[in-house]
mmCIF file of C-alpha atoms in Angstrom:
data_model
loop_
_atom_site.group_PDB
_atom_site.id
_atom_site.type_symbol
_atom_site.label_atom_id
_atom_site.label_comp_id
_atom_site.label_asym_id
_atom_site.label_seq_id
_atom_site.Cartn_x
_atom_site.Cartn_y
_atom_site.Cartn_z
ATOM 1 C CA GLY A 47 141.322 20.569 31.838
ATOM 2 C CA ALA A 48 141.516 23.229 29.176
ATOM 3 C CA GLY A 49 139.869 22.566 25.870
ATOM 4 C CA VAL A 50 140.937 23.576 22.390
ATOM 5 C CA SER A 51 141.460 27.306 22.106
ATOM 6 C CA GLN A 52 141.652 29.465 19.015
ATOM 7 C CA SER A 53 142.661 33.047 18.396
ATOM 8 C CA PRO A 54 141.605 35.510 17.318
ATOM 9 C CA ARG A 55 137.908 34.769 17.723
ATOM 10 C CA TYR A 56 137.016 37.347 15.080
ATOM 11 C CA LYS A 57 139.084 38.746 12.257
ATOM 12 C CA VAL A 58 138.153 41.352 9.678
ATOM 13 C CA ALA A 59 140.547 41.606 6.763
ATOM 14 C CA LYS A 60 140.637 43.695 3.650
ATOM 15 C CA ARG A 61 140.798 41.737 0.436
ATOM 16 C CA GLY A 62 144.427 40.994 -0.372
ATOM 17 C CA GLN A 63 145.630 40.985 3.212
ATOM 18 C CA ASP A 64 147.363 38.001 4.785
ATOM 19 C CA VAL A 65 145.897 36.495 7.962
ATOM 20 C CA ALA A 66 147.153 33.975 10.510
ATOM 21 C CA LEU A 67 144.836 31.919 12.686
ATOM 22 C CA ARG A 68 146.118 30.121 15.753
ATOM 23 C CA CYS A 69 145.016 26.875 17.372
ATOM 24 C CA ASP A 70 146.077 25.519 20.764
ATOM 25 C CA PRO A 71 144.974 21.884 20.966
ATOM 26 C CA ILE A 72 144.292 19.924 24.110
ATOM 27 C CA SER A 73 147.602 19.072 25.746
ATOM 28 C CA GLY A 74 148.890 15.692 24.649
ATOM 29 C CA HIS A 75 146.581 15.353 21.683
ATOM 30 C CA VAL A 76 148.468 13.900 18.767
ATOM 31 C CA SER A 77 146.067 14.740 15.973
ATOM 32 C CA LEU A 78 145.032 18.204 14.878
ATOM 33 C CA PHE A 79 142.526 19.135 12.204
ATOM 34 C CA TRP A 80 141.448 22.332 10.497
ATOM 35 C CA TYR A 81 137.961 22.730 9.066
ATOM 36 C CA GLN A 82 136.199 25.538 7.243
ATOM 37 C CA GLN A 83 132.538 26.144 8.025
ATOM 38 C CA ALA A 84 130.468 28.376 5.774
ATOM 39 C CA LEU A 85 127.310 29.954 7.131
ATOM 40 C CA GLY A 86 124.534 27.383 7.452
ATOM 41 C CA GLN A 87 126.752 24.492 6.398
ATOM 42 C CA GLY A 88 128.608 21.655 8.011
ATOM 43 C CA PRO A 89 132.372 21.885 8.445
ATOM 44 C CA GLU A 90 134.592 20.940 5.527
ATOM 45 C CA PHE A 91 137.970 19.332 6.062
ATOM 46 C CA LEU A 92 141.032 21.402 5.233
ATOM 47 C CA THR A 93 144.076 19.634 6.620
ATOM 48 C CA TYR A 94 145.319 17.143 9.202
ATOM 49 C CA PHE A 95 148.448 16.856 11.338
ATOM 50 C CA GLN A 96 149.778 13.960 13.326
ATOM 51 C CA ASN A 97 152.251 15.547 15.692
ATOM 52 C CA GLU A 98 154.283 17.889 13.487
ATOM 53 C CA ALA A 99 153.677 15.964 10.268
ATOM 54 C CA GLN A 100 151.051 17.270 7.895
ATOM 55 C CA LEU A 101 149.604 13.998 6.614
ATOM 56 C CA ASP A 102 146.779 15.363 4.519
ATOM 57 C CA LYS A 103 146.283 18.800 3.009
ATOM 58 C CA SER A 104 143.873 17.734 0.311
ATOM 59 C CA GLY A 105 141.108 20.017 1.579
ATOM 60 C CA LEU A 106 143.054 23.261 1.314
ATOM 61 C CA PRO A 107 141.142 25.211 -1.351
ATOM 62 C CA SER A 108 144.116 26.899 -2.968
ATOM 63 C CA ASP A 109 147.833 27.489 -2.636
ATOM 64 C CA ARG A 110 146.997 30.657 -0.722
ATOM 65 C CA PHE A 111 146.221 28.440 2.268
ATOM 66 C CA PHE A 112 149.080 27.118 4.338
ATOM 67 C CA ALA A 113 149.129 25.336 7.701
ATOM 68 C CA GLU A 114 151.941 24.384 10.030
ATOM 69 C CA ARG A 115 152.490 22.714 13.386
ATOM 70 C CA PRO A 116 156.247 22.919 13.819
ATOM 71 C CA GLU A 117 156.560 21.491 17.335
ATOM 72 C CA GLY A 118 153.592 19.172 17.280
ATOM 73 C CA SER A 119 151.407 21.310 19.515
ATOM 74 C CA VAL A 120 150.239 24.790 18.442
ATOM 75 C CA SER A 121 149.148 25.107 14.837
ATOM 76 C CA THR A 122 148.767 28.121 12.572
ATOM 77 C CA LEU A 123 146.570 28.375 9.497
ATOM 78 C CA LYS A 124 147.737 31.137 7.200
ATOM 79 C CA ILE A 125 145.756 32.577 4.342
ATOM 80 C CA GLN A 126 147.600 34.780 1.898
ATOM 81 C CA ARG A 127 145.998 37.446 -0.280
ATOM 82 C CA THR A 128 142.574 36.872 1.239
ATOM 83 C CA GLN A 129 139.530 36.853 -1.011
ATOM 84 C CA GLN A 130 135.877 37.418 -0.143
ATOM 85 C CA GLU A 131 135.131 33.727 -0.640
ATOM 86 C CA ASP A 132 137.504 32.974 2.240
ATOM 87 C CA SER A 133 134.967 34.451 4.661
ATOM 88 C CA ALA A 134 133.910 31.612 6.953
ATOM 89 C CA VAL A 135 134.444 30.190 10.412
ATOM 90 C CA TYR A 136 137.699 28.278 10.711
ATOM 91 C CA LEU A 137 137.514 25.453 13.227
ATOM 92 C CA CYS A 138 140.361 23.589 14.823
ATOM 93 C CA ALA A 139 139.913 20.175 16.430
ATOM 94 C CA SER A 140 142.221 17.750 18.200
ATOM 95 C CA SER A 141 142.031 14.111 19.170
ATOM 96 C CA THR A 142 144.120 11.578 21.037
ATOM 97 C CA ARG A 143 144.244 8.702 18.575
ATOM 98 C CA SER A 144 145.165 6.632 21.606
ATOM 99 C CA THR A 145 142.014 4.585 22.104
ATOM 100 C CA GLY A 146 140.783 4.032 18.570
ATOM 101 C CA LEU A 147 137.871 6.324 19.252
ATOM 102 C CA GLU A 148 138.390 9.251 16.971
ATOM 103 C CA THR A 149 136.248 11.800 18.755
ATOM 104 C CA GLN A 150 137.467 15.193 17.747
ATOM 105 C CA TYR A 151 137.248 18.045 20.246
ATOM 106 C CA PHE A 152 136.603 21.397 18.678
ATOM 107 C CA GLY A 153 137.697 24.907 19.508
ATOM 108 C CA PRO A 154 135.325 27.888 19.365
ATOM 109 C CA GLY A 155 136.458 28.837 15.886
ATOM 110 C CA THR A 156 137.774 32.000 14.261
ATOM 111 C CA ARG A 157 135.188 33.950 12.316
ATOM 112 C CA LEU A 158 136.928 35.541 9.327
ATOM 113 C CA LEU A 159 135.273 38.283 7.326
ATOM 114 C CA VAL A 160 137.020 39.513 4.217
ATOM 115 C CA LEU A 161 135.799 42.846 2.924
ATOM 116 C CA GLU B 117 132.725 9.932 -2.980
ATOM 117 C CA LEU B 118 131.366 9.816 0.551
ATOM 118 C CA LYS B 119 128.363 12.072 1.056
ATOM 119 C CA VAL B 120 126.314 12.690 4.169
ATOM 120 C CA GLU B 121 122.744 13.943 4.057
ATOM 121 C CA GLN B 122 120.637 15.061 6.973
ATOM 122 C CA ASN B 123 116.963 15.703 7.102
ATOM 123 C CA PRO B 124 115.169 17.733 7.951
ATOM 124 C CA LEU B 125 117.477 20.737 7.703
ATOM 125 C CA PHE B 126 115.162 22.807 9.842
ATOM 126 C CA LEU B 127 112.759 21.687 12.529
ATOM 127 C CA SER B 128 110.507 23.746 14.755
ATOM 128 C CA MET B 129 108.662 21.863 17.427
ATOM 129 C CA GLN B 130 106.815 22.314 20.671
ATOM 130 C CA GLU B 131 108.164 21.338 24.044
ATOM 131 C CA GLY B 132 107.103 17.895 25.136
ATOM 132 C CA LYS B 133 106.937 16.436 21.625
ATOM 133 C CA ASN B 134 109.057 13.657 20.160
ATOM 134 C CA TYR B 135 110.918 13.848 16.890
ATOM 135 C CA THR B 136 113.660 12.153 14.875
ATOM 136 C CA ILE B 137 116.518 13.556 12.796
ATOM 137 C CA TYR B 138 117.868 11.332 10.033
ATOM 138 C CA CYS B 139 121.400 10.991 8.720
ATOM 139 C CA ASN B 140 122.116 9.025 5.531
ATOM 140 C CA TYR B 141 125.579 8.388 4.155
ATOM 141 C CA SER B 142 126.590 7.075 0.795
ATOM 142 C CA THR B 143 129.422 4.570 1.336
ATOM 143 C CA THR B 144 130.660 2.241 4.022
ATOM 144 C CA SER B 145 132.060 3.973 7.056
ATOM 145 C CA ASP B 146 133.644 2.863 10.307
ATOM 146 C CA ARG B 147 132.146 5.341 12.684
ATOM 147 C CA LEU B 148 129.348 7.852 12.900
ATOM 148 C CA TYR B 149 129.316 10.906 15.135
ATOM 149 C CA TRP B 150 126.664 13.290 16.349
ATOM 150 C CA TYR B 151 127.613 16.801 17.394
ATOM 151 C CA ARG B 152 125.678 19.749 18.739
ATOM 152 C CA GLN B 153 126.415 23.377 17.941
ATOM 153 C CA ASP B 154 124.867 26.368 19.699
ATOM 154 C CA PRO B 155 124.870 29.726 17.857
ATOM 155 C CA GLY B 156 128.341 31.235 17.876
ATOM 156 C CA LYS B 157 129.704 28.298 19.847
ATOM 157 C CA SER B 158 131.932 25.343 19.167
ATOM 158 C CA LEU B 159 130.880 21.833 18.206
ATOM 159 C CA GLU B 160 130.159 19.564 21.163
ATOM 160 C CA SER B 161 130.467 15.821 20.776
ATOM 161 C CA LEU B 162 127.272 13.963 21.680
ATOM 162 C CA PHE B 163 127.666 10.368 20.507
ATOM 163 C CA VAL B 164 130.082 8.077 18.710
ATOM 164 C CA LEU B 165 128.456 5.023 17.116
ATOM 165 C CA LEU B 166 130.879 2.264 16.258
ATOM 166 C CA SER B 167 128.940 -0.701 14.962
ATOM 167 C CA ASN B 168 125.746 -1.887 13.381
ATOM 168 C CA GLY B 169 122.851 -1.782 15.805
ATOM 169 C CA ALA B 170 124.653 0.550 18.204
ATOM 170 C CA VAL B 171 122.326 2.604 20.365
ATOM 171 C CA LYS B 172 123.396 5.313 22.773
ATOM 172 C CA GLN B 173 121.298 7.494 25.025
ATOM 173 C CA GLU B 174 121.998 10.629 26.991
ATOM 174 C CA GLY B 175 119.078 12.297 28.685
ATOM 175 C CA ARG B 176 116.369 13.023 26.136
ATOM 176 C CA LEU B 177 118.586 12.177 23.155
ATOM 177 C CA MET B 178 119.038 8.710 21.714
ATOM 178 C CA ALA B 179 121.172 7.859 18.690
ATOM 179 C CA SER B 180 121.198 4.638 16.691
ATOM 180 C CA LEU B 181 123.121 3.267 13.745
ATOM 181 C CA ASP B 182 122.121 0.872 10.974
ATOM 182 C CA THR B 183 125.215 0.296 8.852
ATOM 183 C CA LYS B 184 123.380 -1.888 6.344
ATOM 184 C CA ALA B 185 120.942 0.896 5.570
ATOM 185 C CA ARG B 186 123.708 3.497 6.018
ATOM 186 C CA LEU B 187 121.373 5.362 8.312
ATOM 187 C CA SER B 188 121.657 6.928 11.725
ATOM 188 C CA THR B 189 118.861 8.517 13.695
ATOM 189 C CA LEU B 190 118.870 11.017 16.526
ATOM 190 C CA HIS B 191 115.642 10.761 18.483
ATOM 191 C CA ILE B 192 114.463 13.490 20.800
ATOM 192 C CA THR B 193 112.037 12.528 23.531
ATOM 193 C CA ALA B 194 109.790 15.068 25.255
ATOM 194 C CA ALA B 195 111.769 17.988 23.895
ATOM 195 C CA VAL B 196 112.734 20.901 26.138
ATOM 196 C CA HIS B 197 113.824 24.392 25.127
ATOM 197 C CA ASP B 198 117.448 23.766 26.141
ATOM 198 C CA LEU B 199 117.792 21.274 23.308
ATOM 199 C CA SER B 200 117.432 24.051 20.735
ATOM 200 C CA ALA B 201 120.638 23.956 18.661
ATOM 201 C CA THR B 202 121.987 22.743 15.348
ATOM 202 C CA TYR B 203 122.759 19.036 15.243
ATOM 203 C CA PHE B 204 125.354 17.606 12.873
ATOM 204 C CA CYS B 205 126.171 14.047 11.953
ATOM 205 C CA ALA B 206 129.556 13.129 10.537
ATOM 206 C CA VAL B 207 131.167 9.930 9.309
ATOM 207 C CA ASP B 208 134.722 8.706 8.950
ATOM 208 C CA LYS B 209 136.098 8.057 5.526
ATOM 209 C CA ARG B 210 136.813 4.342 5.742
ATOM 210 C CA TYR B 211 140.527 3.531 5.468
ATOM 211 C CA ASP B 212 141.126 7.242 5.823
ATOM 212 C CA ASN B 213 139.709 7.514 9.261
ATOM 213 C CA TYR B 214 141.019 10.786 10.466
ATOM 214 C CA GLN B 215 138.864 12.848 8.131
ATOM 215 C CA LEU B 216 135.232 13.511 8.967
ATOM 216 C CA ILE B 217 132.619 14.153 6.316
ATOM 217 C CA TRP B 218 129.758 16.227 7.651
ATOM 218 C CA GLY B 219 126.095 16.654 7.011
ATOM 219 C CA ALA B 220 124.695 20.143 6.527
ATOM 220 C CA GLY B 221 123.151 20.161 9.993
ATOM 221 C CA THR B 222 119.621 20.224 11.358
ATOM 222 C CA LYS B 223 118.596 23.455 13.008
ATOM 223 C CA LEU B 224 116.232 22.570 15.815
ATOM 224 C CA ILE B 225 114.035 25.177 17.472
ATOM 225 C CA ILE B 226 111.953 24.089 20.439
ATOM 226 C CA LYS B 227 109.215 26.468 21.430
ATOM 227 C CA PRO B 228 107.910 26.666 24.986
#
């Protein structure tokens, strides 16, 4: 079946612009995660949804970052007034939480460059 | 605070050789994961290790977990070029088990 998909794959924004990044998780997956991956680093947790509920947003770096999953499937990560330090790859992952094995399946990521 | 450290961060090796990547973590965790990432690609799940002494093998890769030492190893046997990638380990935050804490990754280059 289809894996996790993300769009756009690449985004170039001018500093101060707002951007919206989309994630389509694997169908039926209850849990959805957003991570930020800087060049040469491991991913860092941003936020977590269980169905439509955002249970943890402790990793969001500032109030310019906002995520939603209104119907418990597709999620959008929005960054307002982008800054150069926001440049990174934004990864989305989903998991079933049905077996106790918390393997997260990752999308290809959105590479954001803020100029 | 849970921290995850991998070493080495960069490894260049010849085909046919064996080598081990190490993953240390700082506090008790329920599960440890190994992922592979090819350049410009997504993260691919390799192994999930659930308990002390767990060992899993897939092809030329074998992962093990020692929860007492808070150490996992990823062993590569008779390396081939196709295994060139960056390998990440990640651990659950215990009692907070939906969040993964990641190592910085080990970039592995296997030369023919």
